[in-house]
mmCIF file of C-alpha atoms in Angstrom:
data_model
loop_
_atom_site.group_PDB
_atom_site.id
_atom_site.type_symbol
_atom_site.label_atom_id
_atom_site.label_comp_id
_atom_site.label_asym_id
_atom_site.label_seq_id
_atom_site.Cartn_x
_atom_site.Cartn_y
_atom_site.Cartn_z
ATOM 1 C CA UNK P 67 87.493 -103.675 -13.593
ATOM 2 C CA UNK P 68 90.307 -104.122 -16.109
ATOM 3 C CA UNK P 69 90.651 -101.029 -17.953
ATOM 4 C CA UNK P 70 88.284 -97.615 -17.004
ATOM 5 C CA UNK P 71 87.719 -97.131 -21.150
ATOM 6 C CA UNK P 72 84.956 -99.435 -22.613
ATOM 7 C CA UNK P 73 85.180 -101.040 -26.171
ATOM 8 C CA UNK P 74 82.857 -97.654 -26.739
ATOM 9 C CA UNK P 75 85.349 -95.159 -25.838
ATOM 10 C CA UNK P 76 83.663 -94.184 -23.001
ATOM 11 C CA UNK P 77 84.998 -94.393 -19.636
ATOM 12 C CA UNK P 78 83.316 -96.424 -16.266
ATOM 13 C CA UNK P 79 81.860 -93.366 -13.630
ATOM 14 C CA UNK P 80 81.115 -93.613 -10.670
ATOM 15 C CA UNK P 81 82.854 -94.806 -6.959
ATOM 16 C CA UNK P 82 84.476 -98.468 -7.588
ATOM 17 C CA UNK P 83 84.888 -100.957 -4.658
ATOM 18 C CA UNK P 84 88.506 -101.379 -6.741
ATOM 19 C CA UNK P 85 90.733 -99.281 -8.799
ATOM 20 C CA UNK P 86 90.888 -99.864 -12.455
ATOM 21 C CA UNK P 87 93.493 -102.585 -13.373
ATOM 22 C CA UNK P 88 94.547 -99.982 -16.085
ATOM 23 C CA UNK P 89 93.505 -96.219 -17.141
ATOM 24 C CA UNK P 90 93.741 -96.824 -21.010
ATOM 25 C CA UNK P 91 92.860 -93.265 -21.710
ATOM 26 C CA UNK P 92 94.720 -93.373 -25.725
ATOM 27 C CA UNK P 93 91.388 -95.533 -26.064
ATOM 28 C CA UNK P 94 89.009 -92.450 -24.624
ATOM 29 C CA UNK P 95 87.198 -91.099 -27.814
ATOM 30 C CA UNK P 96 88.351 -87.324 -27.289
ATOM 31 C CA UNK P 97 86.575 -85.190 -29.035
ATOM 32 C CA UNK P 98 86.819 -81.298 -28.507
ATOM 33 C CA UNK P 99 84.242 -79.784 -27.543
ATOM 34 C CA UNK P 100 82.016 -78.970 -31.255
ATOM 35 C CA UNK P 101 82.037 -83.175 -31.344
ATOM 36 C CA UNK P 102 84.926 -83.059 -33.795
ATOM 37 C CA UNK P 103 87.270 -86.415 -33.166
ATOM 38 C CA UNK P 104 90.347 -85.533 -32.199
ATOM 39 C CA UNK P 105 94.202 -87.588 -32.705
ATOM 40 C CA UNK P 106 96.792 -89.140 -30.652
ATOM 41 C CA UNK P 107 98.819 -85.849 -30.772
ATOM 42 C CA UNK P 108 95.527 -83.443 -28.940
ATOM 43 C CA UNK P 109 95.425 -86.587 -26.191
ATOM 44 C CA UNK P 110 98.700 -86.634 -25.463
ATOM 45 C CA UNK P 111 98.780 -82.889 -24.438
ATOM 46 C CA UNK P 112 95.875 -83.254 -22.931
ATOM 47 C CA UNK P 113 96.294 -85.894 -20.703
ATOM 48 C CA UNK P 114 98.049 -85.219 -17.083
ATOM 49 C CA UNK P 115 98.959 -87.566 -14.127
ATOM 50 C CA UNK P 116 99.517 -87.369 -10.777
ATOM 51 C CA UNK P 117 100.979 -88.725 -7.714
ATOM 52 C CA UNK P 118 101.466 -87.641 -4.170
ATOM 53 C CA UNK P 119 102.281 -89.012 -0.942
ATOM 54 C CA UNK P 120 103.036 -87.249 2.613
ATOM 55 C CA UNK P 121 103.715 -88.462 5.759
ATOM 56 C CA UNK P 122 102.764 -87.400 8.891
ATOM 57 C CA UNK P 123 103.258 -87.369 12.212
ATOM 58 C CA UNK P 124 104.502 -85.057 15.422
ATOM 59 C CA UNK P 125 108.046 -84.956 14.317
ATOM 60 C CA UNK P 126 108.127 -85.196 10.700
ATOM 61 C CA UNK P 127 106.038 -83.482 8.064
ATOM 62 C CA UNK P 128 106.699 -84.791 4.216
ATOM 63 C CA UNK P 129 105.547 -84.508 0.916
ATOM 64 C CA UNK P 130 106.702 -85.504 -2.741
ATOM 65 C CA UNK P 131 104.526 -84.862 -5.801
ATOM 66 C CA UNK P 132 105.044 -86.045 -9.676
ATOM 67 C CA UNK P 133 103.394 -84.678 -12.593
ATOM 68 C CA UNK P 134 103.168 -85.300 -16.219
ATOM 69 C CA UNK P 135 102.004 -82.462 -17.664
ATOM 70 C CA UNK P 136 102.772 -83.316 -21.456
ATOM 71 C CA UNK P 137 104.653 -80.085 -21.683
ATOM 72 C CA UNK P 138 106.456 -80.327 -19.065
ATOM 73 C CA UNK P 139 107.204 -82.501 -15.795
ATOM 74 C CA UNK P 140 107.408 -81.670 -12.494
ATOM 75 C CA UNK P 141 108.086 -83.071 -9.120
ATOM 76 C CA UNK P 142 108.204 -81.498 -5.442
ATOM 77 C CA UNK P 143 109.812 -83.288 -1.756
ATOM 78 C CA UNK P 144 109.578 -81.169 1.045
ATOM 79 C CA UNK P 145 110.207 -82.105 4.789
ATOM 80 C CA UNK P 146 109.648 -79.674 7.482
ATOM 81 C CA UNK P 147 110.468 -80.411 11.645
ATOM 82 C CA UNK P 148 107.632 -79.343 13.566
ATOM 83 C CA UNK P 149 109.755 -79.600 16.937
ATOM 84 C CA UNK P 150 111.746 -76.348 15.679
ATOM 85 C CA UNK P 151 110.041 -75.705 12.255
ATOM 86 C CA UNK P 152 112.901 -76.385 9.900
ATOM 87 C CA UNK P 153 111.868 -77.433 6.526
ATOM 88 C CA UNK P 154 114.291 -78.260 3.708
ATOM 89 C CA UNK P 155 112.229 -78.370 0.121
ATOM 90 C CA UNK P 156 113.086 -79.254 -3.229
ATOM 91 C CA UNK P 157 111.434 -78.385 -7.161
ATOM 92 C CA UNK P 158 112.339 -79.804 -10.507
ATOM 93 C CA UNK P 159 111.708 -78.595 -13.693
ATOM 94 C CA UNK P 160 112.000 -80.880 -16.718
ATOM 95 C CA UNK P 161 110.705 -80.005 -20.651
ATOM 96 C CA UNK P 162 108.896 -82.277 -22.385
ATOM 97 C CA UNK P 163 108.875 -84.631 -18.896
ATOM 98 C CA UNK P 164 112.052 -85.983 -20.112
ATOM 99 C CA UNK P 165 113.640 -87.923 -17.288
ATOM 100 C CA UNK P 166 110.187 -89.213 -16.098
ATOM 101 C CA UNK P 167 108.566 -92.246 -16.964
ATOM 102 C CA UNK P 168 104.701 -92.820 -15.289
ATOM 103 C CA UNK P 169 103.034 -95.818 -15.263
ATOM 104 C CA UNK P 170 99.158 -96.058 -15.583
ATOM 105 C CA UNK P 171 98.510 -98.741 -13.244
ATOM 106 C CA UNK P 172 97.305 -97.279 -10.107
ATOM 107 C CA UNK P 173 97.905 -99.958 -8.645
ATOM 108 C CA UNK P 174 101.397 -101.793 -10.083
ATOM 109 C CA UNK P 175 103.850 -100.196 -11.965
ATOM 110 C CA UNK P 176 106.581 -97.091 -11.190
ATOM 111 C CA UNK P 177 106.517 -92.905 -11.449
ATOM 112 C CA UNK P 178 109.461 -91.379 -11.521
ATOM 113 C CA UNK P 179 111.427 -88.253 -11.448
ATOM 114 C CA UNK P 180 115.599 -88.337 -12.534
ATOM 115 C CA UNK P 181 117.487 -85.324 -12.512
ATOM 116 C CA UNK P 182 121.029 -85.446 -12.281
ATOM 117 C CA UNK P 183 121.605 -87.201 -9.192
ATOM 118 C CA UNK P 184 118.396 -86.557 -8.118
ATOM 119 C CA UNK P 185 115.783 -89.510 -7.664
ATOM 120 C CA UNK P 186 111.613 -88.852 -6.773
ATOM 121 C CA UNK P 187 110.105 -92.433 -7.338
ATOM 122 C CA UNK P 188 107.025 -94.111 -6.753
ATOM 123 C CA UNK P 189 106.158 -97.625 -7.397
ATOM 124 C CA UNK P 190 102.939 -99.523 -6.219
ATOM 125 C CA UNK P 191 102.062 -103.415 -5.873
ATOM 126 C CA UNK P 192 100.015 -105.239 -6.502
ATOM 127 C CA UNK P 193 100.299 -107.827 -5.358
ATOM 128 C CA UNK P 194 100.635 -106.876 -1.489
ATOM 129 C CA UNK P 195 98.710 -103.725 -2.035
ATOM 130 C CA UNK P 196 101.782 -101.623 -1.186
ATOM 131 C CA UNK P 197 103.174 -98.299 -1.609
ATOM 132 C CA UNK P 198 106.873 -97.313 -1.586
ATOM 133 C CA UNK P 199 107.944 -93.959 -1.500
ATOM 134 C CA UNK P 200 111.528 -93.275 -2.102
ATOM 135 C CA UNK P 201 113.582 -90.115 -3.103
ATOM 136 C CA UNK P 202 117.507 -89.925 -3.582
ATOM 137 C CA UNK P 203 119.114 -86.108 -3.679
ATOM 138 C CA UNK P 204 122.018 -85.040 -4.260
ATOM 139 C CA UNK P 205 122.653 -83.360 -0.676
ATOM 140 C CA UNK P 206 122.216 -86.354 0.776
ATOM 141 C CA UNK P 207 118.246 -86.646 1.853
ATOM 142 C CA UNK P 208 117.145 -89.961 1.421
ATOM 143 C CA UNK P 209 113.705 -91.102 2.322
ATOM 144 C CA UNK P 210 112.570 -94.931 1.901
ATOM 145 C CA UNK P 211 108.099 -95.222 2.846
ATOM 146 C CA UNK P 212 105.682 -97.421 2.714
ATOM 147 C CA UNK P 213 102.482 -98.693 4.035
ATOM 148 C CA UNK P 214 100.309 -101.624 2.250
ATOM 149 C CA UNK P 215 96.345 -101.451 2.262
ATOM 150 C CA UNK P 216 96.808 -105.513 2.782
ATOM 151 C CA UNK P 217 96.424 -105.602 6.835
ATOM 152 C CA UNK P 218 94.328 -104.547 8.413
ATOM 153 C CA UNK P 219 92.164 -104.087 5.307
ATOM 154 C CA UNK P 220 92.308 -100.981 3.640
ATOM 155 C CA UNK P 221 89.540 -99.556 1.793
ATOM 156 C CA UNK P 222 90.279 -96.869 -0.800
ATOM 157 C CA UNK P 223 88.362 -94.388 -2.138
ATOM 158 C CA UNK P 224 88.363 -94.707 -6.102
ATOM 159 C CA UNK P 225 86.254 -92.675 -8.208
ATOM 160 C CA UNK P 226 86.138 -91.383 -12.046
ATOM 161 C CA UNK P 227 84.258 -88.169 -13.033
ATOM 162 C CA UNK P 228 83.236 -86.837 -15.619
ATOM 163 C CA UNK P 229 85.097 -83.078 -16.555
ATOM 164 C CA UNK P 230 84.439 -79.646 -18.436
ATOM 165 C CA UNK P 231 82.550 -80.621 -21.504
ATOM 166 C CA UNK P 232 84.719 -83.803 -22.835
ATOM 167 C CA UNK P 233 86.635 -84.439 -20.371
ATOM 168 C CA UNK P 234 87.408 -87.211 -16.748
ATOM 169 C CA UNK P 235 89.385 -87.766 -14.104
ATOM 170 C CA UNK P 236 90.256 -90.756 -12.065
ATOM 171 C CA UNK P 237 91.467 -90.504 -8.843
ATOM 172 C CA UNK P 238 92.578 -92.952 -6.578
ATOM 173 C CA UNK P 239 93.160 -91.849 -2.422
ATOM 174 C CA UNK P 240 94.081 -93.080 1.131
ATOM 175 C CA UNK P 241 94.494 -92.176 4.371
ATOM 176 C CA UNK P 242 95.335 -93.020 8.059
ATOM 177 C CA UNK P 243 97.558 -95.741 7.245
ATOM 178 C CA UNK P 244 100.300 -96.574 9.595
ATOM 179 C CA UNK P 245 103.678 -95.723 7.770
ATOM 180 C CA UNK P 246 107.270 -97.716 7.900
ATOM 181 C CA UNK P 247 110.352 -97.081 7.049
ATOM 182 C CA UNK P 248 113.684 -94.316 7.488
ATOM 183 C CA UNK P 249 114.414 -90.860 6.778
ATOM 184 C CA UNK P 250 117.905 -89.689 6.694
ATOM 185 C CA UNK P 251 118.165 -85.639 5.910
ATOM 186 C CA UNK P 252 120.115 -82.451 7.473
ATOM 187 C CA UNK P 253 116.961 -81.830 10.146
ATOM 188 C CA UNK P 254 118.141 -85.302 10.914
ATOM 189 C CA UNK P 255 117.661 -89.841 10.864
ATOM 190 C CA UNK P 256 114.146 -90.958 11.162
ATOM 191 C CA UNK P 257 112.352 -94.445 11.773
ATOM 192 C CA UNK P 258 109.236 -93.666 10.558
ATOM 193 C CA UNK P 259 107.582 -96.038 12.700
ATOM 194 C CA UNK P 260 109.142 -95.748 16.818
ATOM 195 C CA UNK P 261 107.660 -92.483 15.157
ATOM 196 C CA UNK P 262 104.480 -93.555 14.728
ATOM 197 C CA UNK P 263 104.191 -91.876 11.183
ATOM 198 C CA UNK P 264 100.950 -92.021 8.884
ATOM 199 C CA UNK P 265 101.255 -91.950 5.491
ATOM 200 C CA UNK P 266 98.371 -90.491 2.768
ATOM 201 C CA UNK P 267 98.447 -90.558 -0.758
ATOM 202 C CA UNK P 268 96.730 -89.462 -3.947
ATOM 203 C CA UNK P 269 96.788 -90.817 -7.643
ATOM 204 C CA UNK P 270 95.138 -89.152 -10.274
ATOM 205 C CA UNK P 271 94.885 -88.602 -13.611
ATOM 206 C CA UNK P 272 92.915 -87.392 -17.139
ATOM 207 C CA UNK P 273 91.308 -84.912 -18.923
ATOM 208 C CA UNK P 274 90.649 -82.334 -16.276
ATOM 209 C CA UNK P 275 89.926 -79.341 -17.158
ATOM 210 C CA UNK P 276 92.396 -76.883 -18.887
ATOM 211 C CA UNK P 277 91.967 -73.662 -16.045
ATOM 212 C CA UNK P 278 91.322 -75.574 -12.700
ATOM 213 C CA UNK P 279 91.610 -74.378 -8.949
ATOM 214 C CA UNK P 280 90.744 -76.710 -6.452
ATOM 215 C CA UNK P 281 91.288 -76.554 -2.730
ATOM 216 C CA UNK P 282 92.000 -79.681 -0.821
ATOM 217 C CA UNK P 283 91.966 -81.395 3.348
ATOM 218 C CA UNK P 284 93.990 -84.402 4.389
ATOM 219 C CA UNK P 285 94.416 -85.519 7.873
ATOM 220 C CA UNK P 286 95.658 -88.637 9.623
ATOM 221 C CA UNK P 287 96.295 -89.785 12.981
ATOM 222 C CA UNK P 288 95.199 -91.849 15.804
ATOM 223 C CA UNK P 289 91.835 -90.718 18.392
ATOM 224 C CA UNK P 290 91.781 -93.172 21.446
ATOM 225 C CA UNK P 291 93.221 -96.000 19.686
ATOM 226 C CA UNK P 292 91.360 -95.440 16.278
ATOM 227 C CA UNK P 293 93.274 -94.997 12.840
ATOM 228 C CA UNK P 294 91.738 -91.472 11.705
ATOM 229 C CA UNK P 295 92.174 -90.731 7.672
ATOM 230 C CA UNK P 296 89.724 -87.299 6.371
ATOM 231 C CA UNK P 297 90.341 -86.868 2.337
ATOM 232 C CA UNK P 298 87.684 -83.592 1.332
ATOM 233 C CA UNK P 299 87.965 -81.251 -1.582
ATOM 234 C CA UNK P 300 86.275 -78.981 -2.847
ATOM 235 C CA UNK P 301 86.172 -77.495 -7.111
ATOM 236 C CA UNK P 302 87.558 -80.668 -8.793
ATOM 237 C CA UNK P 303 86.745 -84.063 -8.776
ATOM 238 C CA UNK P 304 82.688 -83.413 -7.600
ATOM 239 C CA UNK P 305 80.970 -84.006 -11.133
ATOM 240 C CA UNK P 306 78.165 -86.465 -10.358
ATOM 241 C CA UNK P 307 80.264 -88.297 -7.525
ATOM 242 C CA UNK P 308 82.546 -86.769 -4.932
ATOM 243 C CA UNK P 309 85.811 -88.403 -3.571
ATOM 244 C CA UNK P 310 84.994 -86.699 0.108
ATOM 245 C CA UNK P 311 85.056 -88.808 2.951
ATOM 246 C CA UNK P 312 86.951 -89.759 5.726
ATOM 247 C CA UNK P 313 88.487 -93.750 6.883
ATOM 248 C CA UNK P 314 88.485 -95.131 10.774
ATOM 249 C CA UNK P 315 90.870 -97.942 11.122
ATOM 250 C CA UNK P 316 90.831 -98.765 7.325
ATOM 251 C CA UNK P 317 86.772 -98.008 7.081
ATOM 252 C CA UNK P 318 85.366 -95.232 4.157
ATOM 253 C CA UNK P 319 82.420 -93.334 5.153
ATOM 254 C CA UNK P 320 80.660 -91.358 2.536
ATOM 255 C CA UNK P 321 81.013 -87.688 2.986
ATOM 256 C CA UNK P 322 78.823 -84.914 1.143
ATOM 257 C CA UNK P 323 80.139 -81.630 -0.283
ATOM 258 C CA UNK P 324 82.590 -79.180 1.882
ATOM 259 C CA UNK P 325 83.178 -75.669 2.126
ATOM 260 C CA UNK P 326 85.934 -75.126 2.927
ATOM 261 C CA UNK P 327 86.239 -70.837 4.456
ATOM 262 C CA UNK P 328 89.651 -69.155 4.466
ATOM 263 C CA UNK P 329 91.607 -65.702 3.585
ATOM 264 C CA UNK P 330 93.493 -66.325 -0.170
ATOM 265 C CA UNK P 331 95.565 -63.546 0.614
ATOM 266 C CA UNK P 332 96.632 -64.726 4.485
ATOM 267 C CA UNK P 333 96.756 -68.779 3.568
ATOM 268 C CA UNK P 334 98.071 -69.094 7.503
ATOM 269 C CA UNK P 335 95.267 -67.977 9.090
ATOM 270 C CA UNK P 336 92.605 -70.255 10.799
ATOM 271 C CA UNK P 337 90.892 -72.212 7.627
ATOM 272 C CA UNK P 338 87.357 -73.627 8.628
ATOM 273 C CA UNK P 339 85.630 -76.578 6.695
ATOM 274 C CA UNK P 340 82.565 -77.848 7.277
ATOM 275 C CA UNK P 341 80.604 -80.498 5.242
ATOM 276 C CA UNK P 342 76.675 -80.270 4.459
ATOM 277 C CA UNK P 343 75.297 -82.932 5.912
ATOM 278 C CA UNK P 344 77.387 -82.691 9.275
ATOM 279 C CA UNK P 345 79.167 -84.943 9.223
ATOM 280 C CA UNK P 346 82.264 -82.544 9.681
ATOM 281 C CA UNK P 347 82.850 -79.152 11.311
ATOM 282 C CA UNK P 348 86.982 -78.849 11.516
ATOM 283 C CA UNK P 349 89.586 -75.953 12.099
ATOM 284 C CA UNK P 350 92.639 -75.585 10.594
ATOM 285 C CA UNK P 351 95.772 -73.588 12.082
ATOM 286 C CA UNK P 352 98.780 -73.432 9.845
ATOM 287 C CA UNK P 353 102.146 -74.130 10.699
ATOM 288 C CA UNK P 354 104.197 -73.697 7.381
ATOM 289 C CA UNK P 355 103.972 -74.135 3.878
ATOM 290 C CA UNK P 356 105.419 -75.449 0.714
ATOM 291 C CA UNK P 357 104.437 -73.297 -1.879
ATOM 292 C CA UNK P 358 105.032 -72.849 -6.351
ATOM 293 C CA UNK P 359 104.201 -70.422 -8.686
ATOM 294 C CA UNK P 360 104.949 -71.401 -12.013
ATOM 295 C CA UNK P 361 104.197 -68.533 -15.428
ATOM 296 C CA UNK P 362 105.557 -70.287 -18.463
ATOM 297 C CA UNK P 363 102.119 -69.363 -20.416
ATOM 298 C CA UNK P 364 101.092 -72.128 -21.971
ATOM 299 C CA UNK P 365 101.859 -73.513 -18.285
ATOM 300 C CA UNK P 366 101.047 -71.847 -14.912
ATOM 301 C CA UNK P 367 100.381 -72.519 -11.367
ATOM 302 C CA UNK P 368 100.028 -70.286 -8.402
ATOM 303 C CA UNK P 369 100.181 -73.508 -5.973
ATOM 304 C CA UNK P 370 100.227 -73.055 -1.428
ATOM 305 C CA UNK P 371 100.127 -76.880 0.554
ATOM 306 C CA UNK P 372 99.601 -75.937 4.231
ATOM 307 C CA UNK P 373 100.495 -78.409 6.665
ATOM 308 C CA UNK P 374 99.247 -77.657 10.452
ATOM 309 C CA UNK P 375 97.026 -79.482 13.009
ATOM 310 C CA UNK P 376 93.243 -79.778 12.819
ATOM 311 C CA UNK P 377 91.109 -79.264 15.939
ATOM 312 C CA UNK P 378 86.822 -79.690 15.684
ATOM 313 C CA UNK P 379 85.088 -83.058 15.461
ATOM 314 C CA UNK P 380 83.915 -85.869 13.237
ATOM 315 C CA UNK P 381 80.033 -87.280 12.946
ATOM 316 C CA UNK P 382 79.980 -91.041 11.448
ATOM 317 C CA UNK P 383 75.947 -92.115 10.828
ATOM 318 C CA UNK P 384 74.702 -94.086 14.280
ATOM 319 C CA UNK P 385 77.803 -93.505 16.114
ATOM 320 C CA UNK P 386 79.737 -91.613 18.780
ATOM 321 C CA UNK P 387 81.439 -88.376 16.989
ATOM 322 C CA UNK P 388 85.155 -88.307 17.118
ATOM 323 C CA UNK P 389 86.803 -85.238 18.154
ATOM 324 C CA UNK P 390 89.501 -84.073 16.607
ATOM 325 C CA UNK P 391 92.262 -82.774 18.960
ATOM 326 C CA UNK P 392 95.742 -81.221 17.649
ATOM 327 C CA UNK P 393 95.783 -84.034 14.946
ATOM 328 C CA UNK P 394 98.429 -83.559 11.956
ATOM 329 C CA UNK P 395 97.434 -82.384 8.608
ATOM 330 C CA UNK P 396 97.660 -80.658 5.396
ATOM 331 C CA UNK P 397 95.609 -78.081 2.989
ATOM 332 C CA UNK P 398 95.589 -77.087 0.208
ATOM 333 C CA UNK P 399 94.498 -73.774 -2.420
ATOM 334 C CA UNK P 400 95.697 -75.127 -6.037
ATOM 335 C CA UNK P 401 95.225 -72.628 -9.245
ATOM 336 C CA UNK P 402 96.346 -74.321 -12.846
ATOM 337 C CA UNK P 403 96.460 -73.640 -15.771
ATOM 338 C CA UNK P 404 97.489 -76.365 -18.906
#
């Protein structure tokens, strides 16, 4: 599929075997809930896009996100050192997304944020199926990390769903891939291949609900010689289809809807995550978190991304169940108005 939006102005919907070449949102026949055709200004204002790159290992946990919310460009990066419990984190907010650029090609192009001597950059390459994260901060922190979906072959989750009465969201996610590269920071210097790091990645864009909330869970690691990745959500990307899935050595296995049971006021208490079809039964125990609260009137966010360890089982149909024992990963609780 070359373009997500068809010639008639309507999106392709479903779960796709490969990413569209272009998320051509300007070609969308965007209308108000009462059916009035909306113009270029409304398309710009309501279209939102973000990209996330995560690192997971027993020695280092990291996350970096970029978001274009039309009225603001937002970025964050953090590193957490599990053995010591130390953490470094930075946040950036740029009015009208000045100092940012975002490609609308999920598998190609650059998304980046520049603020002073700070750079957050995510680069995707079609030819090699590589994803790369580059972070350079004014305190000397540097992250240069990447992975490839080509060898061994890896099937990403590519999904487009209707959203509310007049929107849609395209999401593309992977987890459970070996990560290479270098990290230099006040927490220490790390060779990501040497510490057996894994990576996960999220590329999402579309006309999302103006006020929304979601939970998300992700893990990556190795179990009995098998690479395992997991991506689950509740509250978003689940109209007609869901993004819920896990990967075994790059093979995507679909999962039904999931339930997140946790205490929102005490997010560091254990979480329980179970799927309706019984394939997923996990307990998550927190080890730390990155959180942000923003209330700018038209834009607001209450965001908690919590990192810790998962225990439980995955039950792929017709196969031996997989025991998850202390695998590192993330859960998320997010409210957004945008």
